[in-house]
Short mmCIF file of C-alpha atoms and ligand atoms in Angstrom, two decimals:
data_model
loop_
_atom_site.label_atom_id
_atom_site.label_comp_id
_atom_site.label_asym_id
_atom_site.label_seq_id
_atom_site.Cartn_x
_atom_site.Cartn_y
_atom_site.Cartn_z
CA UNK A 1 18.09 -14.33 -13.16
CA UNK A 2 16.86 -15.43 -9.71
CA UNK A 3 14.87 -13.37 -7.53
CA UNK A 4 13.64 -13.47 -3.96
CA UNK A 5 10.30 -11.52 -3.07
CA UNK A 6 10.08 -10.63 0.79
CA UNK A 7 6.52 -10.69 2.56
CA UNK A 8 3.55 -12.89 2.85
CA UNK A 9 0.51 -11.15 2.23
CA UNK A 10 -1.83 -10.49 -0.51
CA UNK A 11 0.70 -7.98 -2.01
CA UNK A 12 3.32 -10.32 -2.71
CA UNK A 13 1.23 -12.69 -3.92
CA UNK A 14 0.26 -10.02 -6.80
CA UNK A 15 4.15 -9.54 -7.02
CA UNK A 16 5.05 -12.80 -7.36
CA UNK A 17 2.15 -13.37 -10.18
CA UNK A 18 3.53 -10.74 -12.42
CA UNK A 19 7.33 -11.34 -11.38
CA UNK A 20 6.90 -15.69 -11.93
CA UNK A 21 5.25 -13.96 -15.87
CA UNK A 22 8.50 -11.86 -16.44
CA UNK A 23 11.17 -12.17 -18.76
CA UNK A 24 13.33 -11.58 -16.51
CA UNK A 25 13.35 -14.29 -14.45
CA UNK A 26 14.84 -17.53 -14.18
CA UNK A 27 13.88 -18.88 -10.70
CA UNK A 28 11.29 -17.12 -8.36
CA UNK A 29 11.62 -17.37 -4.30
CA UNK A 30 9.79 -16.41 -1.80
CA UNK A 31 10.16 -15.96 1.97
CA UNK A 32 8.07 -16.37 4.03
CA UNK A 33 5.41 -16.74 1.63
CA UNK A 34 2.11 -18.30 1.73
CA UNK A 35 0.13 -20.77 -0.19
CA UNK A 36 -0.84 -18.59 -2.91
CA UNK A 37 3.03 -17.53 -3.33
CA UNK A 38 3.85 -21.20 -3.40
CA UNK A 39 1.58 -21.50 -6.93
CA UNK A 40 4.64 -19.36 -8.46
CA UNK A 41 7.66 -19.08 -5.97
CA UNK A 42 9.78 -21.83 -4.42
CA UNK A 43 9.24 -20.88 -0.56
CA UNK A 44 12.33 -20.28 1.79
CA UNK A 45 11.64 -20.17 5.66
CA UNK A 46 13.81 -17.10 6.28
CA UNK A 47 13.53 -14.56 8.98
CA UNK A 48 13.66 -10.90 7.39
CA UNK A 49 15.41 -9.02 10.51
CA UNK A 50 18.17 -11.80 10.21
CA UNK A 51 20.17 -9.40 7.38
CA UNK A 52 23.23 -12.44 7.69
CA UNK A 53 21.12 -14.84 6.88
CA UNK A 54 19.44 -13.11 4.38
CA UNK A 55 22.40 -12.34 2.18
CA UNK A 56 23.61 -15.75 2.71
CA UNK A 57 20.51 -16.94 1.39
CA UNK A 58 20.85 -14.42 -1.52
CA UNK A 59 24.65 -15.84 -2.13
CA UNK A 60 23.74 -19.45 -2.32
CA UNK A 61 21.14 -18.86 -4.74
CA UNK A 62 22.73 -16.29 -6.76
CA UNK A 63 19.74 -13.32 -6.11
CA UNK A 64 20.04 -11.32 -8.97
CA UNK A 65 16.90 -9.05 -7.61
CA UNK A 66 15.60 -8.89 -4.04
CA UNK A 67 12.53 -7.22 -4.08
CA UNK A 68 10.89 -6.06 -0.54
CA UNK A 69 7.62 -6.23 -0.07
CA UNK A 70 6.32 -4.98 3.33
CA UNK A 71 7.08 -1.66 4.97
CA UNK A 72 9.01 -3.02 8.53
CA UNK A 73 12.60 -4.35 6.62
CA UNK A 74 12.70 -1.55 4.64
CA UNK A 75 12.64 1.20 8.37
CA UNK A 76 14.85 -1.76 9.67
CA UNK A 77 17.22 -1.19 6.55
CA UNK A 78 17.48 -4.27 4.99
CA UNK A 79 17.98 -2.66 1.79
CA UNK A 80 21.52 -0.88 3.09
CA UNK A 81 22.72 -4.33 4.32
CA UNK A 82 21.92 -6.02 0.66
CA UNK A 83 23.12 -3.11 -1.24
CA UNK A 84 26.49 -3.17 0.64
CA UNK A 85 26.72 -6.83 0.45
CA UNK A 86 26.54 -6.06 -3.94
CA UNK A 87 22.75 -7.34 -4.66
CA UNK A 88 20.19 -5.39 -6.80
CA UNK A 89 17.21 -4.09 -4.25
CA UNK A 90 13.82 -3.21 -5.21
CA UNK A 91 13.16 -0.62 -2.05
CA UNK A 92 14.47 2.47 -0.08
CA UNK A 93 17.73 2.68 1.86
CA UNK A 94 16.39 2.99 6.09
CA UNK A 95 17.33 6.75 5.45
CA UNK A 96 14.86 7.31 2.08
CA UNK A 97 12.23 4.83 4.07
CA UNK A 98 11.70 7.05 6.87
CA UNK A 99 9.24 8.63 4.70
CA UNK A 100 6.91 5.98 5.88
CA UNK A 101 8.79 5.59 9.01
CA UNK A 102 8.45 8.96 10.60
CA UNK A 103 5.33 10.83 9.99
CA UNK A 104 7.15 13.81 11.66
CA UNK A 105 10.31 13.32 9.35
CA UNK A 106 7.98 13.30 6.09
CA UNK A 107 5.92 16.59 7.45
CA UNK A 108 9.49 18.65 7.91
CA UNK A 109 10.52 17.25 4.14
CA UNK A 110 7.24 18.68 3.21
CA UNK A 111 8.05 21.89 5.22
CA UNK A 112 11.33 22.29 3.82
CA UNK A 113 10.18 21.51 -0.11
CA UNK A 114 7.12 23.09 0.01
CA UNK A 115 4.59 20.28 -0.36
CA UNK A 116 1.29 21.15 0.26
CA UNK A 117 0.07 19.12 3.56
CA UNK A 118 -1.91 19.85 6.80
CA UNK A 119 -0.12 22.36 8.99
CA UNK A 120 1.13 20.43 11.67
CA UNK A 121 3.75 20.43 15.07
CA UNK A 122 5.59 18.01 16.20
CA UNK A 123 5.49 16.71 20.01
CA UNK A 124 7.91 14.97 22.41
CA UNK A 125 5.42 14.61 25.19
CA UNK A 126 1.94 14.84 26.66
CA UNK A 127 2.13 18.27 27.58
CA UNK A 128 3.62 19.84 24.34
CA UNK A 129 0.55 17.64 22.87
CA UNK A 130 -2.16 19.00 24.96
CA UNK A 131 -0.77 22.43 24.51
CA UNK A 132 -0.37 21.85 20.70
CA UNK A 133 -4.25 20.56 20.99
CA UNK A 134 -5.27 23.72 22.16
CA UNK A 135 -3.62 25.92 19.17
CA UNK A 136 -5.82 23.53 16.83
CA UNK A 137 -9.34 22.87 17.78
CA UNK A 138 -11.48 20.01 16.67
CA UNK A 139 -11.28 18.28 14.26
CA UNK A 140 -8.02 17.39 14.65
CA UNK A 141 -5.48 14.61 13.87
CA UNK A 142 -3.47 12.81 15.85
CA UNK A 143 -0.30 10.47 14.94
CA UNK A 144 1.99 8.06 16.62
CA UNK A 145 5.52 8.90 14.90
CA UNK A 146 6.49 5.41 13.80
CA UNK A 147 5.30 2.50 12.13
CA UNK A 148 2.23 1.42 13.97
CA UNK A 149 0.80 -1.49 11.62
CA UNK A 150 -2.15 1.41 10.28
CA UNK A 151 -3.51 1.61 14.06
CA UNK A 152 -1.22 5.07 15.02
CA UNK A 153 -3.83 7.70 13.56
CA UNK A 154 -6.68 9.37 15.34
CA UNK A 155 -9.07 11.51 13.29
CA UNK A 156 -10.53 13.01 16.39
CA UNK A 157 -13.96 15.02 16.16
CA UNK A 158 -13.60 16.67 19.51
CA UNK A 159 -11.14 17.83 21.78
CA UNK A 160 -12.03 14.70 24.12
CA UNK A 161 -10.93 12.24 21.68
CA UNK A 162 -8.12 14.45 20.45
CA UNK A 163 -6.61 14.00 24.11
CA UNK A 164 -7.69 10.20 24.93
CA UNK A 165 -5.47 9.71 21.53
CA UNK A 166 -2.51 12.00 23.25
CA UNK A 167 -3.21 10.03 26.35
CA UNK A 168 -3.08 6.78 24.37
CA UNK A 169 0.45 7.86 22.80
CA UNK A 170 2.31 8.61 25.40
CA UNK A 171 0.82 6.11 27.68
CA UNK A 172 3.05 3.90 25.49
CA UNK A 173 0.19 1.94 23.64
CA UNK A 174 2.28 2.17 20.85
CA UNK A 175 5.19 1.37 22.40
CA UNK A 176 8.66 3.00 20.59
CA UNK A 177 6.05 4.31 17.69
CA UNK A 178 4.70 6.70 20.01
CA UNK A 179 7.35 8.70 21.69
CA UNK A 180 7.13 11.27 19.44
CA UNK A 181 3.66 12.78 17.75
CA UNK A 182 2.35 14.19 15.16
CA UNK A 183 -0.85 17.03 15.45
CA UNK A 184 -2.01 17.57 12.44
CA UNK A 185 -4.96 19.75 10.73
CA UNK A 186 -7.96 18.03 9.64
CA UNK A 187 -7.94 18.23 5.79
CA UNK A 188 -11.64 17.85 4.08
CA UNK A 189 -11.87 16.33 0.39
CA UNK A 190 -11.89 12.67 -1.06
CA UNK A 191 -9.08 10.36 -0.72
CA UNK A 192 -6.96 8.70 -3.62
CA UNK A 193 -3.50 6.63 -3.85
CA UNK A 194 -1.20 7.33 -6.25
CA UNK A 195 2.14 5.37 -7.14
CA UNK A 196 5.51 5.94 -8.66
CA UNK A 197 8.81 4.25 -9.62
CA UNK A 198 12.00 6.36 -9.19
CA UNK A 199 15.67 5.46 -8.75
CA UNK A 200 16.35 8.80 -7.01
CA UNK A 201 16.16 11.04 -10.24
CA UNK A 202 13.56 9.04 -13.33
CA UNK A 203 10.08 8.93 -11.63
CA UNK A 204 7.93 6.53 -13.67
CA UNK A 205 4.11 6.89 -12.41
CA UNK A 206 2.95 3.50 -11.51
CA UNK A 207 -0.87 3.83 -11.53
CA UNK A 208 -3.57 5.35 -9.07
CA UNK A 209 -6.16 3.66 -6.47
CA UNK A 210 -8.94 4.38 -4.02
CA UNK A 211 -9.43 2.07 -0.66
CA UNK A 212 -11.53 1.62 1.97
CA UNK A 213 -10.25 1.55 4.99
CA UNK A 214 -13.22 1.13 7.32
CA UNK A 215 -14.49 -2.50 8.25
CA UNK A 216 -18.23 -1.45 7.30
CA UNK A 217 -20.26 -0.77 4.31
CA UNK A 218 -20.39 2.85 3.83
CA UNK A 219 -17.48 3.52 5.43
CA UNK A 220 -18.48 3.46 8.97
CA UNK A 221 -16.84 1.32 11.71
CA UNK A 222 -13.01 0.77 12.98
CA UNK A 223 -9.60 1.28 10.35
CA UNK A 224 -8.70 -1.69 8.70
CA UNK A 225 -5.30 -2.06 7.04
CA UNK A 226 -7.45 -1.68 3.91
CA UNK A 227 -10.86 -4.01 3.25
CA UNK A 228 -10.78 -3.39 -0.62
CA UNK A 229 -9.65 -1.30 -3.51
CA UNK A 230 -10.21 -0.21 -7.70
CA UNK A 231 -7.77 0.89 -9.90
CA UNK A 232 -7.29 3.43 -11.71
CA UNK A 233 -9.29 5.91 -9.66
CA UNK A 234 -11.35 8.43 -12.18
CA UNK A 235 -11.00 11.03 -9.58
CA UNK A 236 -7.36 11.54 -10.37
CA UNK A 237 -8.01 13.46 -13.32
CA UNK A 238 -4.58 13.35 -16.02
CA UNK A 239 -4.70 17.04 -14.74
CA UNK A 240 -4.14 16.33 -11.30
CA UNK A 241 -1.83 13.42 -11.55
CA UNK A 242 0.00 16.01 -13.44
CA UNK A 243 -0.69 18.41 -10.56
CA UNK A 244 0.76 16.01 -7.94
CA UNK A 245 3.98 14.94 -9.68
CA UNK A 246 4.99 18.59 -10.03
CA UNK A 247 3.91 19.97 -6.44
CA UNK A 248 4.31 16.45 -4.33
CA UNK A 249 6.51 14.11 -5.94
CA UNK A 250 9.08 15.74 -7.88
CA UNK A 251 9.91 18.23 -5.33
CA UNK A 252 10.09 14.82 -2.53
CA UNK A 253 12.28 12.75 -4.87
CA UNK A 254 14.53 15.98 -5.72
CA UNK A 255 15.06 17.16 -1.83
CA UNK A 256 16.19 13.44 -0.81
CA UNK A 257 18.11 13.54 -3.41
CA UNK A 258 20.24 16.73 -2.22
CA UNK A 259 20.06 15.76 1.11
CA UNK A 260 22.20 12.18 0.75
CA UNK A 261 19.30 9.93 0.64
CA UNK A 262 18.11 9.40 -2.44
CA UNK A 263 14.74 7.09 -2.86
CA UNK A 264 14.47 4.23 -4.65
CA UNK A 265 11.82 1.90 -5.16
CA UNK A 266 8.11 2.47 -5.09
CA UNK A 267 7.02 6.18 -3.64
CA UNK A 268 2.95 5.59 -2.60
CA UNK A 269 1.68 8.98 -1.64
CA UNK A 270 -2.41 9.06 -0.01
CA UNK A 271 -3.57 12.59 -1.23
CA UNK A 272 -6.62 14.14 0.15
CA UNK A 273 -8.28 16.14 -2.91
CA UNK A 274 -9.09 19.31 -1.24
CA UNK A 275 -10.72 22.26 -2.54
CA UNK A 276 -7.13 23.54 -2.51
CA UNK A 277 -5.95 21.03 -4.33
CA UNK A 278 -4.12 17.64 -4.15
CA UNK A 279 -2.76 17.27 -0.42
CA UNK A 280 0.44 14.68 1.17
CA UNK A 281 -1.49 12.70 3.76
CA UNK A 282 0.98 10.72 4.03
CA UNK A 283 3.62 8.93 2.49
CA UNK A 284 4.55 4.74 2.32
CA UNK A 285 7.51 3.22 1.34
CA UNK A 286 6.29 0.35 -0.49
CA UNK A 287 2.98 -1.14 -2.73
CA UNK A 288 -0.15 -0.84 -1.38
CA UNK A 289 -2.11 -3.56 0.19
CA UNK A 290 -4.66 -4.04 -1.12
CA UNK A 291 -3.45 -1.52 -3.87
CA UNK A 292 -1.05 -3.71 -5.66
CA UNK A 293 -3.15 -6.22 -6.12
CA UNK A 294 -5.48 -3.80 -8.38
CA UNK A 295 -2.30 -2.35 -9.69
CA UNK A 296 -0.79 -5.73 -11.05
CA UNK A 297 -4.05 -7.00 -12.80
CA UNK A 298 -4.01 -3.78 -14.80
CA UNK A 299 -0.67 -3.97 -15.64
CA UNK A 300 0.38 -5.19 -19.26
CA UNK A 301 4.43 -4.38 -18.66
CA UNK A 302 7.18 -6.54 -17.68
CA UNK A 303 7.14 -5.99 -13.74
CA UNK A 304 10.53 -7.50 -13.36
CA UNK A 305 12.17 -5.36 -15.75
CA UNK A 306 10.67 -2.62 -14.14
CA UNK A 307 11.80 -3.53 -10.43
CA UNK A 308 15.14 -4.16 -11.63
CA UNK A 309 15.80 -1.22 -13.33
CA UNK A 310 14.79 0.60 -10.90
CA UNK A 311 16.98 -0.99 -8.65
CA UNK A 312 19.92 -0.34 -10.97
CA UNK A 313 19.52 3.52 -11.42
CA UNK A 314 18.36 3.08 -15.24
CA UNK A 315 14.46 3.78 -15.19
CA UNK A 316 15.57 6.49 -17.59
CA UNK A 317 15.93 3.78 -20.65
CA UNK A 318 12.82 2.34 -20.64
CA UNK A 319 9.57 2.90 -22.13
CA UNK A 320 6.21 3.98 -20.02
CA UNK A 321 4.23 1.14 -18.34
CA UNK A 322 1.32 0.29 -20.28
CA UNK A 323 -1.61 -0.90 -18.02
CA UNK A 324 -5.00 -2.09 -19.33
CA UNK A 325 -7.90 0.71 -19.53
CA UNK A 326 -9.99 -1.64 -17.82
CA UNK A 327 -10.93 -1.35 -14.27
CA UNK A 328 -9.29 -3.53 -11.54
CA UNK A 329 -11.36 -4.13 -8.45
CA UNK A 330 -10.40 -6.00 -5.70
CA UNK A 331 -13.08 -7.40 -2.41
CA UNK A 332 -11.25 -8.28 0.78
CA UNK A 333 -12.18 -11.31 2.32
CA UNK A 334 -11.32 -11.43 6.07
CA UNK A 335 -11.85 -13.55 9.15
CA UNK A 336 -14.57 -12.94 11.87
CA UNK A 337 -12.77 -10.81 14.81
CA UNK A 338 -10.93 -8.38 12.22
CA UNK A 339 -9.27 -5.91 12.87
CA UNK A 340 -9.84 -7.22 16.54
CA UNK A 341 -8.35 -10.85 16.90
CA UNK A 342 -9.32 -12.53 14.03
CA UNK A 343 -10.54 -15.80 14.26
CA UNK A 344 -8.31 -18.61 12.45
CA UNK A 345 -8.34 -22.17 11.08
CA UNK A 346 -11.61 -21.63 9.07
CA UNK A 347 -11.83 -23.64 6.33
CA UNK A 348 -11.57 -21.96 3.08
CA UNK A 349 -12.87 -23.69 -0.60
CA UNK A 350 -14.23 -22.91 -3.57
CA UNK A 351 -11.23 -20.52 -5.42
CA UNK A 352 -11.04 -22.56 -8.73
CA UNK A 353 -14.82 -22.07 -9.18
CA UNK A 354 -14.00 -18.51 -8.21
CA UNK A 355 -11.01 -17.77 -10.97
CA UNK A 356 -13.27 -20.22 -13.65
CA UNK A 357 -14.77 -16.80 -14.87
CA UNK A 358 -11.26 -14.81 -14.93
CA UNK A 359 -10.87 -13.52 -11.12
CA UNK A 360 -8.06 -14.14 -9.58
CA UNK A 361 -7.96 -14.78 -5.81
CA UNK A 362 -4.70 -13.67 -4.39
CA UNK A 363 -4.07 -15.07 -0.93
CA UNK A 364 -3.48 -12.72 1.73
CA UNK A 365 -3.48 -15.32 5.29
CA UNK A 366 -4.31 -18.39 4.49
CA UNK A 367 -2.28 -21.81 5.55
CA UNK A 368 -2.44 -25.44 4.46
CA UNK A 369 -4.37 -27.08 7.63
CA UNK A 370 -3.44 -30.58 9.16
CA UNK A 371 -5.25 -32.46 6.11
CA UNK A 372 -3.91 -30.58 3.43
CA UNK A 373 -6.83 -28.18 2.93
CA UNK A 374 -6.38 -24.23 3.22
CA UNK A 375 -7.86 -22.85 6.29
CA UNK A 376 -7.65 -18.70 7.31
CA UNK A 377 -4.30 -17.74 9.02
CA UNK A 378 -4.60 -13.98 9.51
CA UNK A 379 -6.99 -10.84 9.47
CA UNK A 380 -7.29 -10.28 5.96
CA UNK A 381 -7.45 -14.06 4.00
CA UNK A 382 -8.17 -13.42 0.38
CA UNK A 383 -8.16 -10.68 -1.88
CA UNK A 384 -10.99 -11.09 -4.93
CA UNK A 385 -9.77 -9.60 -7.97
CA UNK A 386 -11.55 -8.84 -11.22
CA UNK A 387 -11.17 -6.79 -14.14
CA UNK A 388 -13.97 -4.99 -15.88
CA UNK A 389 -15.09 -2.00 -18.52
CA UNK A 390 -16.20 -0.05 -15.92
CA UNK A 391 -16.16 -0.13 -12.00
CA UNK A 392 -19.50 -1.24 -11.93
CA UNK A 393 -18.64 -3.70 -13.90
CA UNK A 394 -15.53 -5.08 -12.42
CA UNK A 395 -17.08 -4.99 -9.07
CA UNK A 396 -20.46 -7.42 -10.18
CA UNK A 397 -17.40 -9.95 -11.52
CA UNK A 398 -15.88 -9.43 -8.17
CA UNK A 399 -18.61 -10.16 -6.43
CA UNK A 400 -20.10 -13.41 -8.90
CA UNK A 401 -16.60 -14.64 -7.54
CA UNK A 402 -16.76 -13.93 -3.94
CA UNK A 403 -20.10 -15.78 -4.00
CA UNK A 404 -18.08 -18.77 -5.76
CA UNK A 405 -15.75 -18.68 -2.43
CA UNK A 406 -16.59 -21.30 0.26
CA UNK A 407 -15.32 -19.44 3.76
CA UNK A 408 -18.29 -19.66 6.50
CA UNK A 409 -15.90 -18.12 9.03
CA UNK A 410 -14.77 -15.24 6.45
CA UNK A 411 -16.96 -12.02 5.62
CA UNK A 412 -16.87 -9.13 3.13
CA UNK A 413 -18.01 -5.76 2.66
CA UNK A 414 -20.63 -5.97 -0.31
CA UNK A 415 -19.98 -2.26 -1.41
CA UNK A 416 -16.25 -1.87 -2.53
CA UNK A 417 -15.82 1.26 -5.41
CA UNK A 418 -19.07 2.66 -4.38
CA UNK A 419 -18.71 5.87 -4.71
CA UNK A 420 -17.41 5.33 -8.05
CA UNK A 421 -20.64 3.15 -8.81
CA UNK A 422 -22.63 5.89 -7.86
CA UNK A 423 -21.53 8.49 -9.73
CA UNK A 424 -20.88 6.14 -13.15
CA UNK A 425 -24.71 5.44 -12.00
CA UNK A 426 -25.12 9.19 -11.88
CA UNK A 427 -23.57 9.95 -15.24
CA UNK A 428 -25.25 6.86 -16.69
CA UNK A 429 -28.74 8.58 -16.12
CA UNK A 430 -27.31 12.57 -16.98
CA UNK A 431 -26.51 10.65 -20.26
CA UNK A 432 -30.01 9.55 -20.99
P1 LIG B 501 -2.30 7.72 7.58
O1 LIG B 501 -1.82 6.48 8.29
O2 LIG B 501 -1.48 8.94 7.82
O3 LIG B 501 -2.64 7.47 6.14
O4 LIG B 501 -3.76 8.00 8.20
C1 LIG B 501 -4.76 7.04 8.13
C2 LIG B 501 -6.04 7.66 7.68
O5 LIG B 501 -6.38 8.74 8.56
C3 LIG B 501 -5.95 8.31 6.30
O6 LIG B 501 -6.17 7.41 5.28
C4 LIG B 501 -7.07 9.34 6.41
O7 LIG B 501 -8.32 8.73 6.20
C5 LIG B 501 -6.99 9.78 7.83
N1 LIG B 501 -6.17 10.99 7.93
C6 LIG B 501 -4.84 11.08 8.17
N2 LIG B 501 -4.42 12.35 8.20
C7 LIG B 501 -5.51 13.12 7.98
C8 LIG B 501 -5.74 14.54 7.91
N3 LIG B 501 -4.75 15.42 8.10
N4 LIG B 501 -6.99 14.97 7.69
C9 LIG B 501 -8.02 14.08 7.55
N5 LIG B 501 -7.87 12.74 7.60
C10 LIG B 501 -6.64 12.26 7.82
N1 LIG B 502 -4.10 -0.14 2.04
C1 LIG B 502 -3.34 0.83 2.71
C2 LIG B 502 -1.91 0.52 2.83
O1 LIG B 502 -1.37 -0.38 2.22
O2 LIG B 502 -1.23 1.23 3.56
#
């Protein structure tokens, strides 16, 4: 069959690698797209909040899957529009993807279901926030209600940063995103990604992750939509990925379900590992990114038959993923000025020496320059992704490829999966 991928980062280039491999399919497009997309998708120059032109596209072609990749169509409901128009859709009706949209929505599912999450309240304005401030303390966290492209959350240390974020809210810096708020209690513990299919009722799980998020080496600096990522992540024990399907998933996929908007497509929960146990941080409607681009190197299954049958209710009928035991780790490369303004137009070389050893360099924002060479085009550029035994071992292959990548303008944090490294380190020498 045909199928059209939505997005344009370094996540749908992962998804197009594995979907242009499937069985599945016939003819892969892409829209927008980017260079690295264009290796395995025809490109189509189609604008996503356009749902008209969208199915028209998916008429003339005959779209036999759409799969969406980024967050923003699926909260704009996309999905309803091709669903009612008869196409197969990898991704949540706008009802099931509030779940990413609203962090207050997903805290009162969470209520309701008995997740275990921060304790939290829900604001409509400065003053409920300050007050709500007050029953809470320091530490404390703060969150814009909608989608705020990963720059809506304050983990504030004191009470003076706890209200410069209220301030910041409903000052409007976050325009429709912050007109409602989220307080939230600071949870302690280590932070890990885990992913699932489900159709509404099957829930497949779809492999486990650990990012960083801060621009710096050891974690220290401004958020970052994510600067680089391993899969699987050791800390999620078989017991607790047991542990958070029962308490976290099950019970979110069951009480959508009941309430008339069941989920389908790709639940990604971020769990803080607390001394109570597995935590809901928070919930996103779609792959990871950088995440998926671990998860797909691992991954020995069909992804196409996968998407579509979750699309078409049927997740029940096939057999569990199989992904390779192998570590996945993947090094962000990103232009100067990230996550500020990032600089653009640098000139980018050297990715066929990088992928001579077995990396794979998906491209995140990169464009074809004026003479036909690929320059940087966004924050994050390229996503350096190698497989190895261990995670110190996929992250020296990482990094023999980085080195191989020609992008003066570009930088890197040198320590992705360290605290993984560390403590392989750790049981490396308890061993001897
Ligand atoms: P979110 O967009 O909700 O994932 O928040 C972004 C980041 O803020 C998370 O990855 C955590 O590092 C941090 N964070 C969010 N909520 C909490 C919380 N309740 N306690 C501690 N850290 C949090
Ligand atoms: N890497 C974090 C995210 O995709 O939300």
């Amino acid at each position: 069959m045909n199928i059209l991928l939505l997005g344009s980062g370094g996540r749908e280039h992962a998804l197009a690698w594995k979907l242009a491999q499937s069985r599945i399919c016939d003819k892969l497009y892409a829209a927008p797209g980017n260079p690295g997309i264009a290796e395995e998708a025809e490109l189509a120059s189609l604008d996503v909040t356009d749902h008209g032109a969208v199915t028209v596209f998916c008429e003339e072609r005959r779209i036999g899957l759409v799969v969406i990749g980024p967050e923003a169509p699926l909260v704009d409901g996309l999905a309803d529009t091709l669903r009612g128009a008869g196409f197969s859709v990898f991704g949540p009706s706008r009802a099931a993807a509030q779940l990413e949209g609203s962090k207050g929505f997903t805290k009162d599912l969470c209520e309701r279901a008995g997740i275990p999450t921060g304790a939290y309240e829900r604001v409509t304005s400065e003053a409920e926030a300050m007050a709500a401030l007050g029953r809470f303390g320091a530490p404390v966290v703060i969150k814009a209600d909608g989608l705020a492209a990963g720059k809506g959350v304050t983990v504030a240390m004191t009470v003076e940063e706890a209200e410069g974020a209220v301030r910041d809210i409903f000052g409007g810096k976050f325009g429709e995103a912050g007109a409602e708020a989220v307080i939230e209690e600071f949870l302690e513990g280590e932070e890990a990604s885990f992913f699932a299919l489900t159709d509404g009722s099957t829930i497949v799980p779809f492999g486990t992750a650990q990012d960083h998020k801060r621009v710096g080496e050891g974690d220290t600096g401004p958020n970052t939509g994510g600067m680089g990522a391993y899969s699987p992540a050791p800390v999620l024990t078989s017991l607790l990925r047991g542990e958070v399907i029962e308490k976290i998933i099950a019970p979110t996929v069951q009480t959508l379900a009941r309430e008339g908007m069941p989920y389908s497509g790709v639940l990604y929960a971020g769990l803080m590992l607390t001394r109570e146990g597995p935590k809901l941080i928070e919930y996103n409607c779609r792959f990871g990114d950088p995440e998926c681009q671990v998860l797909m190197m691992r991954l020995e299954s069909d992804l196409g038959e996968f998407l579509l049958a979750c699309a078409e209710n049927r997740l029940s009928t096939l057999q569990p993923p199989h992904f390779s035991h192998d570590t996945a780790l993947t090094v962000v490369m990103a232009a100067q000025g990230y996550p500020g303004t990032p600089k653009k137009g640098g000139h980018i070389g050297g990715i066929a020496e990088a992928e001579a050893e077995g990396a794979k360099v998906f491209h995140a924002g990169t464009a074809v320059d004026a003479s036909g060479g690929l320059a940087a085009n966004g924050g994050r550029v390229l996503n350096v992704t190698a497989r190895g035994g261990s995670v110190t071992d996929a992250q020296a292959k990482a990094y023999e490829a980085v080195d191989r990548v020609v992008f003066p303008e570009g930088f890197c944090r040198r320590d992705i999966g360290w605290r993984e490294v560390e403590r392989e380190a750790g049981s490396q020498s308890a061993k001897t």
